[in-house]
Coordinates of C-alpha atoms in Angstrom, one line a residue:
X1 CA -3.9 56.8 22.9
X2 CA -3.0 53.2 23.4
X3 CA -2.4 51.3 26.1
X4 CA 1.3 50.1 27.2
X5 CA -0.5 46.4 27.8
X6 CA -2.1 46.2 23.9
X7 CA -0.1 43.2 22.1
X8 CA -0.2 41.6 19.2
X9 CA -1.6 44.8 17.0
X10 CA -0.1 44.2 13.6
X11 CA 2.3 46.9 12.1
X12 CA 0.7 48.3 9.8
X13 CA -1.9 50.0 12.2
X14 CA 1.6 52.1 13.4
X15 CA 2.4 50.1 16.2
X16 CA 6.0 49.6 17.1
X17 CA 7.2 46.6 17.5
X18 CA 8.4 45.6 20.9
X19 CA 9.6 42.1 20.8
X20 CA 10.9 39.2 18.4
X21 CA 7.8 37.8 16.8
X22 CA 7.1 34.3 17.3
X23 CA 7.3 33.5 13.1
X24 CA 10.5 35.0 13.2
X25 CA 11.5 33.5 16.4
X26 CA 10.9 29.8 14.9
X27 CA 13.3 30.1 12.0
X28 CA 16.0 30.2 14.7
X29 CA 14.6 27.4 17.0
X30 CA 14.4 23.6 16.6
X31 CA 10.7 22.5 16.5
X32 CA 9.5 19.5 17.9
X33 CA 8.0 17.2 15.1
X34 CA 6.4 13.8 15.3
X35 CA 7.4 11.2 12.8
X36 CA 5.1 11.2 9.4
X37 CA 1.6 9.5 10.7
X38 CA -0.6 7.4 8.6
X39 CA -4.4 7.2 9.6
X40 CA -4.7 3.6 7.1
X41 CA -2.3 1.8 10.0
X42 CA -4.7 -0.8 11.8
X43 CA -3.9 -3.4 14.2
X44 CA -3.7 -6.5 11.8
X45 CA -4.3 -9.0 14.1
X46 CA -5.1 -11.3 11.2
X47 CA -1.4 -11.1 10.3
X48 CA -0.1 -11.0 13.7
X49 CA -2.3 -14.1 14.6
X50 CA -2.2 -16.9 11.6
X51 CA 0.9 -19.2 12.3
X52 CA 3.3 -18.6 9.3
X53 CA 4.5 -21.4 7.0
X54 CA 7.4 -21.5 4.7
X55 CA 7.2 -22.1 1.4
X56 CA 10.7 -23.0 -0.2
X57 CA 9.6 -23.5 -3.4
X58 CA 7.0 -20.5 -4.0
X59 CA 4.0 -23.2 -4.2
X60 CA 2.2 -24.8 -1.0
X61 CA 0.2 -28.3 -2.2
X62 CA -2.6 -29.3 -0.1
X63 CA -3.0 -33.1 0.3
X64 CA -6.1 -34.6 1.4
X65 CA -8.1 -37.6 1.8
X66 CA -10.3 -38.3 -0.9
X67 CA -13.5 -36.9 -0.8
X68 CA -16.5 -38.4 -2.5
X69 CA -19.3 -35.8 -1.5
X70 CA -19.1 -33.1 -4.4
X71 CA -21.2 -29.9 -5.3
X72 CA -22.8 -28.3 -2.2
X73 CA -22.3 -24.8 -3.5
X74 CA -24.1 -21.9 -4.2
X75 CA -25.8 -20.7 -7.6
X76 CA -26.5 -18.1 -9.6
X77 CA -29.1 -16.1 -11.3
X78 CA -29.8 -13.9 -14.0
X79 CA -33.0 -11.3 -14.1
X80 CA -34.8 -9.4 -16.6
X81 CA -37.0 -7.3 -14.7
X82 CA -38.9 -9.8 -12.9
X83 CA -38.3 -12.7 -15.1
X84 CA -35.5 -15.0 -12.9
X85 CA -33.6 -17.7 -14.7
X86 CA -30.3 -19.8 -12.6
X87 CA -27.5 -19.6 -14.8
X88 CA -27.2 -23.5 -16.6
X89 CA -23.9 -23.7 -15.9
X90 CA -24.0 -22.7 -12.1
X91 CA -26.5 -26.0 -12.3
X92 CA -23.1 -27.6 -11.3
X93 CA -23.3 -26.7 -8.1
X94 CA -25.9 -29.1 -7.3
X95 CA -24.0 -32.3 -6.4
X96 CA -26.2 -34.5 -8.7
X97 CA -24.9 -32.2 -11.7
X98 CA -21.3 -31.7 -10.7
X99 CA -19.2 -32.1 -13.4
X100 CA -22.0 -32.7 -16.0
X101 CA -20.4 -30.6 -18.9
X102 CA -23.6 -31.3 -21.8
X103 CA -24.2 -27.0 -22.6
X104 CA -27.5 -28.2 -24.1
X105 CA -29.1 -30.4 -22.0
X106 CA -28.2 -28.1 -18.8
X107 CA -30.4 -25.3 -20.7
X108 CA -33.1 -27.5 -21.2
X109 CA -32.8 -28.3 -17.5
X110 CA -32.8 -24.7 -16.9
X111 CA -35.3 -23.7 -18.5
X112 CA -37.7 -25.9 -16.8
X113 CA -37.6 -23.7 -13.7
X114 CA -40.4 -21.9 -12.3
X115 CA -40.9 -18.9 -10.3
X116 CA -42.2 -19.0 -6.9
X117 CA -42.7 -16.3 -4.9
X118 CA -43.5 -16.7 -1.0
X119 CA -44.5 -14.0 1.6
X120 CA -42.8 -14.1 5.0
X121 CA -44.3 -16.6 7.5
X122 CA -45.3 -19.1 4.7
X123 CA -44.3 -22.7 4.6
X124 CA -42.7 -23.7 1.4
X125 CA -42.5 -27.5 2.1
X126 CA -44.2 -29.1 5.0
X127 CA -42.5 -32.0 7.0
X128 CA -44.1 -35.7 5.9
X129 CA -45.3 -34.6 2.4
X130 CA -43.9 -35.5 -0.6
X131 CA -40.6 -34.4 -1.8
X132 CA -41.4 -34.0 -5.1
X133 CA -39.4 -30.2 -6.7
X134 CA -35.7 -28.6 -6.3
X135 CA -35.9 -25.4 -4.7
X136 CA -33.3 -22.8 -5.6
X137 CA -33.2 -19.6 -3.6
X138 CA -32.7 -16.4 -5.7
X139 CA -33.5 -14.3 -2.8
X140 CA -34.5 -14.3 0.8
X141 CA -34.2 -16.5 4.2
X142 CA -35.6 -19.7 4.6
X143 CA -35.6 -21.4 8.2
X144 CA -36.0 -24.7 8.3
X145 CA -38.1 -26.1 11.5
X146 CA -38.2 -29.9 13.1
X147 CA -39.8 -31.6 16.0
X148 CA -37.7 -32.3 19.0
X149 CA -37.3 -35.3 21.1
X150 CA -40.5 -34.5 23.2
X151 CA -42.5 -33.0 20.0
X152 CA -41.5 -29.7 20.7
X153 CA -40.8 -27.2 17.5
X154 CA -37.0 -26.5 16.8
X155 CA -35.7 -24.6 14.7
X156 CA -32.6 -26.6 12.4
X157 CA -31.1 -24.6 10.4
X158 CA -31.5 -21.4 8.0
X159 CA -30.7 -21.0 4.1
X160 CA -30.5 -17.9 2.1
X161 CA -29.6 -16.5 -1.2
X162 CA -28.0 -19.2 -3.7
X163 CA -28.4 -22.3 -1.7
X164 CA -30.8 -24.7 -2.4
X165 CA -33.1 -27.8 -0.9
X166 CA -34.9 -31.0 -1.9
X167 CA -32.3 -31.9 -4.8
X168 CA -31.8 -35.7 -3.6
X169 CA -35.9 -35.8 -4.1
X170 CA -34.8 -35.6 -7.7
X171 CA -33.7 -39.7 -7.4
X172 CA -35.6 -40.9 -4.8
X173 CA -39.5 -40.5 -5.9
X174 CA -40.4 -41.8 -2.3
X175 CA -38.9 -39.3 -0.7
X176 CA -40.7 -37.0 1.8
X177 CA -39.5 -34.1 3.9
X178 CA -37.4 -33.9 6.8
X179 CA -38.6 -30.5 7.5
X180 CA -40.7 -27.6 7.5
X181 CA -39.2 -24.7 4.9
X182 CA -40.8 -21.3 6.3
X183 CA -40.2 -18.0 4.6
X184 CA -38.7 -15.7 7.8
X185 CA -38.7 -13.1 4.5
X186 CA -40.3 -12.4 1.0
X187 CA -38.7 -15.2 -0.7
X188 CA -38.4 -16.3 -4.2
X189 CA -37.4 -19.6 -5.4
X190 CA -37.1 -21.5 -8.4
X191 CA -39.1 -24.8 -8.6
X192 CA -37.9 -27.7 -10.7
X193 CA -40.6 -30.4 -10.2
X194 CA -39.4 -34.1 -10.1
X195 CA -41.4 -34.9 -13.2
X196 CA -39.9 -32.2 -15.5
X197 CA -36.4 -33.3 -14.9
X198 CA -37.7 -37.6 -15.1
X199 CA -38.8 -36.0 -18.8
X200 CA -35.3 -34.9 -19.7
X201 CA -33.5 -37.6 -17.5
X202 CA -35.3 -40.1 -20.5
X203 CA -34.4 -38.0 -23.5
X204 CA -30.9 -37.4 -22.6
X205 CA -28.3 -40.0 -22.9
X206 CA -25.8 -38.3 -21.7
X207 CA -27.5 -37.2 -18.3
X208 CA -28.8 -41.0 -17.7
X209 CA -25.2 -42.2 -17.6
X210 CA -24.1 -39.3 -15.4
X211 CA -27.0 -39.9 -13.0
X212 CA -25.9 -43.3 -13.0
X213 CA -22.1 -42.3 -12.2
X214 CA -23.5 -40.5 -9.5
X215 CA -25.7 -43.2 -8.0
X216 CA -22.3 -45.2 -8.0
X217 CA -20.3 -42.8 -6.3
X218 CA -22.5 -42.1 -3.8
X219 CA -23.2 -45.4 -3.1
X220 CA -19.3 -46.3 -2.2
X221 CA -18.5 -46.3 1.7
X222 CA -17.6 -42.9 3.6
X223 CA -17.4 -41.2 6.5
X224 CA -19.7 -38.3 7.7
X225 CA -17.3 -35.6 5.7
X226 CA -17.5 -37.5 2.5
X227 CA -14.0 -39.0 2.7
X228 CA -13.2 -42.7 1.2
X229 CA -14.1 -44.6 4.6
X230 CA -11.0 -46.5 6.2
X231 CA -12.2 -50.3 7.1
X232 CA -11.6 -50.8 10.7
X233 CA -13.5 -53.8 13.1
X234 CA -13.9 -53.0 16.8
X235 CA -15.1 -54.6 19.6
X236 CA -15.0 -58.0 18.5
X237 CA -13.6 -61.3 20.4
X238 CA -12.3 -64.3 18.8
X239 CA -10.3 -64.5 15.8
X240 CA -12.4 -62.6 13.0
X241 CA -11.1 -62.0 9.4
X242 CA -10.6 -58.3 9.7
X243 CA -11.4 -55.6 7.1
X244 CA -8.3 -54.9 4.7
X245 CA -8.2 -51.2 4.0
X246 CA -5.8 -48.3 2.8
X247 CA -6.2 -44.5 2.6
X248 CA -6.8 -42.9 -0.8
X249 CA -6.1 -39.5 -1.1
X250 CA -7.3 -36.7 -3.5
X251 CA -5.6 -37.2 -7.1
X252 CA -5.9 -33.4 -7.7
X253 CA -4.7 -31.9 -4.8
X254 CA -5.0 -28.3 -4.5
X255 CA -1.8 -26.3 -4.9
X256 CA -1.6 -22.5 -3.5
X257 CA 1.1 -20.1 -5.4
X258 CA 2.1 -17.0 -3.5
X259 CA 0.9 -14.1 -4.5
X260 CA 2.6 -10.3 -4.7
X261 CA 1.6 -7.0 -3.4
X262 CA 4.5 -4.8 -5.2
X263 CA 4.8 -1.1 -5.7
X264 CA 7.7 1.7 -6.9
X265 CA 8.8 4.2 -3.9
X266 CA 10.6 7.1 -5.3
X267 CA 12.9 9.8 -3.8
X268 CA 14.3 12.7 -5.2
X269 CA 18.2 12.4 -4.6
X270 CA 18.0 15.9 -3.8
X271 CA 15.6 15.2 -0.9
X272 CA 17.2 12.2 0.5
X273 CA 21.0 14.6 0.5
X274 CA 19.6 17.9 1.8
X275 CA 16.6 16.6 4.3
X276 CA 17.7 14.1 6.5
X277 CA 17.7 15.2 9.7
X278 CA 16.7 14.9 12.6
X279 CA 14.5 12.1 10.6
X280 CA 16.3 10.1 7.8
X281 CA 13.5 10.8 4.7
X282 CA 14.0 7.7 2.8
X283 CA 13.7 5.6 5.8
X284 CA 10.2 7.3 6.8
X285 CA 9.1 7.2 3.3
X286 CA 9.9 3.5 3.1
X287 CA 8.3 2.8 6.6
X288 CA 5.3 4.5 5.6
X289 CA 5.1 2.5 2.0
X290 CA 5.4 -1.1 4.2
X291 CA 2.8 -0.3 6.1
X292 CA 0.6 0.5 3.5
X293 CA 1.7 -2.8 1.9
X294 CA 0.8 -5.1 4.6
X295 CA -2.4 -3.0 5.1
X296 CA -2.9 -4.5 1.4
X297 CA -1.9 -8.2 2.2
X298 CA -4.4 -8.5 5.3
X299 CA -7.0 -7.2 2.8
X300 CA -6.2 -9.6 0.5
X301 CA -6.0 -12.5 2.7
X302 CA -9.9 -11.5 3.6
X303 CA -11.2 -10.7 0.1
X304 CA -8.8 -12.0 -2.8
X305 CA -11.1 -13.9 -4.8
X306 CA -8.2 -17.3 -5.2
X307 CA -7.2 -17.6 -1.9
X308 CA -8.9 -15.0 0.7
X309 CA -10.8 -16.5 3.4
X310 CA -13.8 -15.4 2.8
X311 CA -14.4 -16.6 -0.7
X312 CA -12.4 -19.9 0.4
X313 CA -15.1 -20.8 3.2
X314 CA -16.4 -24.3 2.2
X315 CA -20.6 -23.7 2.0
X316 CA -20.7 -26.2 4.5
X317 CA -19.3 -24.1 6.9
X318 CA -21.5 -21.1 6.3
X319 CA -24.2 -20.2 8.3
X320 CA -26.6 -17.6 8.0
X321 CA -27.8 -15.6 11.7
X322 CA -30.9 -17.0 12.9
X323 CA -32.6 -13.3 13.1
X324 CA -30.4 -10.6 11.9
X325 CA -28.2 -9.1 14.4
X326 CA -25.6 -11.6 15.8
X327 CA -26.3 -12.9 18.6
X328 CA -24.9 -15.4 21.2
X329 CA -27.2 -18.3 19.8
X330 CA -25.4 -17.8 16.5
X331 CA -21.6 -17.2 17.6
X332 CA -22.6 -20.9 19.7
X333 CA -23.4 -22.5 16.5
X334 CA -20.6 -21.1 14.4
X335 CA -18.3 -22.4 17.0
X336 CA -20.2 -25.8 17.5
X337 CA -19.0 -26.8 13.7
X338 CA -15.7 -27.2 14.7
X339 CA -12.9 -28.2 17.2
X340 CA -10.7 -25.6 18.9
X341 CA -11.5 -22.4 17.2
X342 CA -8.9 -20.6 18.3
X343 CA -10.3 -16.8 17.0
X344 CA -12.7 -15.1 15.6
X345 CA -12.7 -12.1 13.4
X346 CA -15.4 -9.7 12.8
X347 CA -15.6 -6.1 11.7
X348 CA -15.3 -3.8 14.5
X349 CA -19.2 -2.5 13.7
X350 CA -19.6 -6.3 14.0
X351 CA -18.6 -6.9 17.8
X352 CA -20.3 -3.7 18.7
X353 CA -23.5 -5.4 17.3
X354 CA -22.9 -8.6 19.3
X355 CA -22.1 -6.7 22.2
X356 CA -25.5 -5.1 22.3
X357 CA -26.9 -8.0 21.9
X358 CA -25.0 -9.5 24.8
X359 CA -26.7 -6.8 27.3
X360 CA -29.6 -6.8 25.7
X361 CA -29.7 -10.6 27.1
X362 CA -27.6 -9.4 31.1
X363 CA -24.6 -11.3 29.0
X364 CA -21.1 -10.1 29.5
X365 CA -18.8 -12.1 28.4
X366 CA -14.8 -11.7 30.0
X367 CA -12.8 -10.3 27.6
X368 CA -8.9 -12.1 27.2
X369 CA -6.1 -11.1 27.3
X370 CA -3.8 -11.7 23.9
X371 CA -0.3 -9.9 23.6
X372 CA -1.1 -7.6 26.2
X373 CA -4.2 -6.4 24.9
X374 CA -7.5 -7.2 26.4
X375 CA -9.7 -8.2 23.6
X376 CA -13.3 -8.9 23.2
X377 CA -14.2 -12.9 23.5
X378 CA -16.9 -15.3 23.1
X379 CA -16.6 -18.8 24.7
X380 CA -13.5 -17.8 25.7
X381 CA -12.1 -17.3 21.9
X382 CA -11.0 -14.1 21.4
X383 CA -12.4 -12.2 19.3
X384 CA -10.3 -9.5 17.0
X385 CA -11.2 -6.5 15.0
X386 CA -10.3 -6.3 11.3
X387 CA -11.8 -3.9 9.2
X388 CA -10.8 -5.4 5.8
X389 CA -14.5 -7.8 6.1
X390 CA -16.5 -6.1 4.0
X391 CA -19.9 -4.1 4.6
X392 CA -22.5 -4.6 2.3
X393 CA -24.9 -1.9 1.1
X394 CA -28.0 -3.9 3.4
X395 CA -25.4 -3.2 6.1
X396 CA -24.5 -6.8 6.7
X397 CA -21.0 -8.3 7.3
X398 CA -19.4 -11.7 7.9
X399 CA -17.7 -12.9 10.9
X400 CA -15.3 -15.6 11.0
X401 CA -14.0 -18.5 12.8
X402 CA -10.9 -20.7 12.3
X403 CA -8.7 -23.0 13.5
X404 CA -5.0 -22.2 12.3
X405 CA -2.2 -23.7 12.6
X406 CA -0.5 -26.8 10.3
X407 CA -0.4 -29.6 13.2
X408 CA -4.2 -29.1 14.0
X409 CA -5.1 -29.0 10.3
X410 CA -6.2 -25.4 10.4
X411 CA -5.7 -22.0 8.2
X412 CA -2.2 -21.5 7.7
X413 CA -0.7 -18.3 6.3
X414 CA 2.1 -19.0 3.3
X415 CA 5.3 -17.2 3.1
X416 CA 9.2 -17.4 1.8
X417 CA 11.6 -15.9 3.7
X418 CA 15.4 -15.6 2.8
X419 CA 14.7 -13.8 -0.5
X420 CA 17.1 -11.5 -1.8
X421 CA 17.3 -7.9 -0.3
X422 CA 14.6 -9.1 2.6
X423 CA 13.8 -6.3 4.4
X424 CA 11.1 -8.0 6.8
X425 CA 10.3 -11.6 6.9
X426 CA 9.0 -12.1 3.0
X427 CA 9.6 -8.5 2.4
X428 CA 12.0 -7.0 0.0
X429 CA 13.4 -3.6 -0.9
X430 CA 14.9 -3.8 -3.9
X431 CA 17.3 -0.4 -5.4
X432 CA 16.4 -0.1 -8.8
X433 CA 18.9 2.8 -9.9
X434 CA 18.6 7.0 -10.6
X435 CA 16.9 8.3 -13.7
X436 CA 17.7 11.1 -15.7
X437 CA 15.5 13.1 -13.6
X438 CA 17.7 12.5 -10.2
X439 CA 15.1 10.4 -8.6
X440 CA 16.0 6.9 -7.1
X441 CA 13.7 4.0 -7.0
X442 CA 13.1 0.9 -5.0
X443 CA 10.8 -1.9 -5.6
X444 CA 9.1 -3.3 -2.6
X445 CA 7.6 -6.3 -2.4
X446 CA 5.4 -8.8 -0.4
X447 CA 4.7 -12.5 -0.9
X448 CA 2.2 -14.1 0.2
X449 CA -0.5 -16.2 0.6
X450 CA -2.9 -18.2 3.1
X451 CA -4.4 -22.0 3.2
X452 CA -7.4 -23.8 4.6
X453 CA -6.3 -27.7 5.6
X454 CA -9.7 -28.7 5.7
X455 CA -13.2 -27.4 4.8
X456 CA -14.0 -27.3 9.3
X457 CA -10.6 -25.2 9.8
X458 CA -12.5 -22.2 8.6
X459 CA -16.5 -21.3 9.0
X460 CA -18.4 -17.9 8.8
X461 CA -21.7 -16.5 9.8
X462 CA -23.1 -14.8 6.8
X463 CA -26.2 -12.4 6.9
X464 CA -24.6 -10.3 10.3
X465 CA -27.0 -7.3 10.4
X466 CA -25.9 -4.3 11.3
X467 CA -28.4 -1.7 11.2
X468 CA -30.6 -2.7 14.0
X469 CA -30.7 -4.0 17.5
X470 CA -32.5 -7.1 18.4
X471 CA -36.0 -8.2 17.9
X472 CA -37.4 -6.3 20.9
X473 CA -35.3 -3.0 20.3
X474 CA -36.7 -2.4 17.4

């Protein structure tokens, strides 16, 4: 015999019911609901944080001084198996070859390339020899080591994969080295001795006359960023004949187009008449299809290949981390390369690796406070989360610094408001009509874009491992 106190026994065991059961009792009763949520929302603070420029006409042109100091990229390789060759064409990077368009003769010059392979530890060049070969890294880190003021080792700077040293010892068969090149990894390089490209240089007509171009151009006055110098006299008394001068400015200025992040949202009429309350469907539906939207423009302004900031970096403004991890040493130098940084972005795995770094060393930086938000900083330059910066599958990321705004000649975001059915600023939901099938549509749209001044506004640190605390945790 049961108890009177035993609940919840279903009916088919014979029990009679003795109350209103609760799945009954919610068809009569209001629940309590949340709007829709979206795990994809992130804070954007790339978005909420680049000043916002309009762009009447759809196209933002970038006018600069003239620059004479070309090439300083980054080249490329091809491999079968272990056989390396540098792609002729990426040859162009090289400053010496930029703009040399001769298919055959870049081959040749190609082809003339040797393997090197280096184990870590090992000095590649040594500091006072002769400069005498073009090294091209295909893969690895290089660090390159000087003597300080009192003779004491320092260590100047690090390369990596793509970049390249000793291509001015090409021209100048005096030349020696400035500096050590150590493998801190297995590295290989490809070798082009100064006496296999002085054989070609004198069987190609067209390379002598653009080496001589070159010697020209680089030869006319400049400042230290390779801009047409502007004559000036200082500190003189009397009445000197002083230096005429004007400012020449780039003939091909680069222009930036906004681009579009568009997409169809479709309700069924009969969803939008019957469903709308308490919460109005096509407004939720359209809320949730704008945030997915700008959660596409912030990736965009990262990655897209024409105008995202990572692939818009100048190379002179990459660095690479001195050991792996990122530490304080490295954020210091990233920040040294320009004036008034005014953020930094990393991925959030990113300033947890910095972090441990910091207490690894008793460091704890202040964090600032930004919008109401405390926020992680370096130097007193916040630092913001965005986890559109890739992760590579070594497990290293970038981190960024930049200057924005258009009066200090920093990054810029681009953007047209007052376009027809705006919805937010450079947003627009557009009514496209009912099919046969009862379903209305709306086009929504996003234009965009983003702009780097000048090559300082914007730097990186390249190589940001991941995986591992520092040298000592490991």
């Amino acid at each position: 015999m049961s108890s009177p106190l035993t609940t919840g026994l279903a009916a088919s065991e014979g029990e009679t019911q003795l109350s209103l059961s609760t799945a009954a009792a919610r068809n009569l009763a209001t629940t309590t609901k949340s709007t829709p949520q979206m795990q994809e929302i992130s804070s954007r603070w790339l978005l909420r944080m680049l000043p916002w420029v309009q762009v009447s006409s759809g196209t933002y042109r970038v006018n600069r001084r003239l620059v004479y100091r070309i090439g300083d990229g980054r080249v490329s390789f091809t491999n079968t198996g272990s056989d390396v060759q540098v792609i002729p064409n990426e040859l162009g990077e090289l400053a010496l070859l930029r703009d040399f368009d001769d298919g055959s003769v870049l081959r040749a010059l190609a082809d003339r390339f040797t393997r090197q392979d280096y184990e870590a530890g090992q000095a590649i060049t040594v500091a006072g020899s002769a400069a005498d070969q073009l090294h091209l890294i295909v893969h690895g880190k290089v660090r390159k080591d000087g003597v300080g003021a009192y003779g004491d080792p320092v260590q100047v700077g690090v390369l990596a994969d793509g970049e390249f040293f000793g291509d001015q010892a090409l021209l100048e068969p005096e030349a020696t080295w400035e500096h050590t090149a150590r493998a801190m990894t297995a590295v290989t390089t490809l070798a082009l001795p100064r006496q296999a490209f002085d054989e070609l240089l004198a069987n190609s007509p067209t390379l002598r006359e653009h080496v001589e171009r070159f010697r020209i151009k680089a030869a006319l006055p400049q400042n230290k960023h390779g801009e047409a110098e502007i004559g000036l006299a200082s500190g003189h008394n009397g009445e000197p004949v002083l230096p005429g001068t004007f400012v020449d400015y780039e003939l091909s200025p680069r222009e930036y187009e906004l681009a579009a992040v568009q997409t169809v949202l479709r309700v069924h009429t009969r969803v939008a008449d019957l469903y709308n309350e308490p919460m109005n469907q096509l407004e939720q539906q359209l809320r949730l299809t704008i945030e997915a939207v700008r959660e596409r423009q912030e990736h965009e302004l990262v990655n897209n290949r024409d105008f995202g900031l990572l692939h818009n970096a100048d190379y002179r403004q990459r660095i690479h981390t001195r050991t792996g991890p990122p530490t304080p040493d490295d954020l210091d130098e990233l920040l040294s390369k320009r004036r008034s940084t005014k953020l930094l972005l990393a991925h959030p795995r990113a300033i947890a690796a910095f972090s441990r770094e910091c207490t690894r060393r008793g460091i704890y930086p202040d964090p600032v406070e930004v919008d109401g938000h405390r926020v992680p900083a370096w130097r007193g330059v916040p630092m913001f989360p965005c986890g559109k910066i890739p992760i590579t599958d070594a497990h290293t990321t970038s981190i960024l610094a930049m200057r924005t705004g258009e009066q200090d000649q920093g990054v810029i975001g681009l953007h047209q408001t007052g376009i027809p059915d705006e919805y937010q600023p450079s947003l627009s939901v557009r009514f496209m009509g009912v099919n046969e099938q009862a379903v209305m549509s709306y086009l929504v749209s996003a234009y965009f874009s983003a702009a780097v001044l000048v090559p300082d506004a914007l730097g990186v640190l390249d190589d940001v491992q991941l995986s591992h605390y520092g040298d000592q945790e490991r």
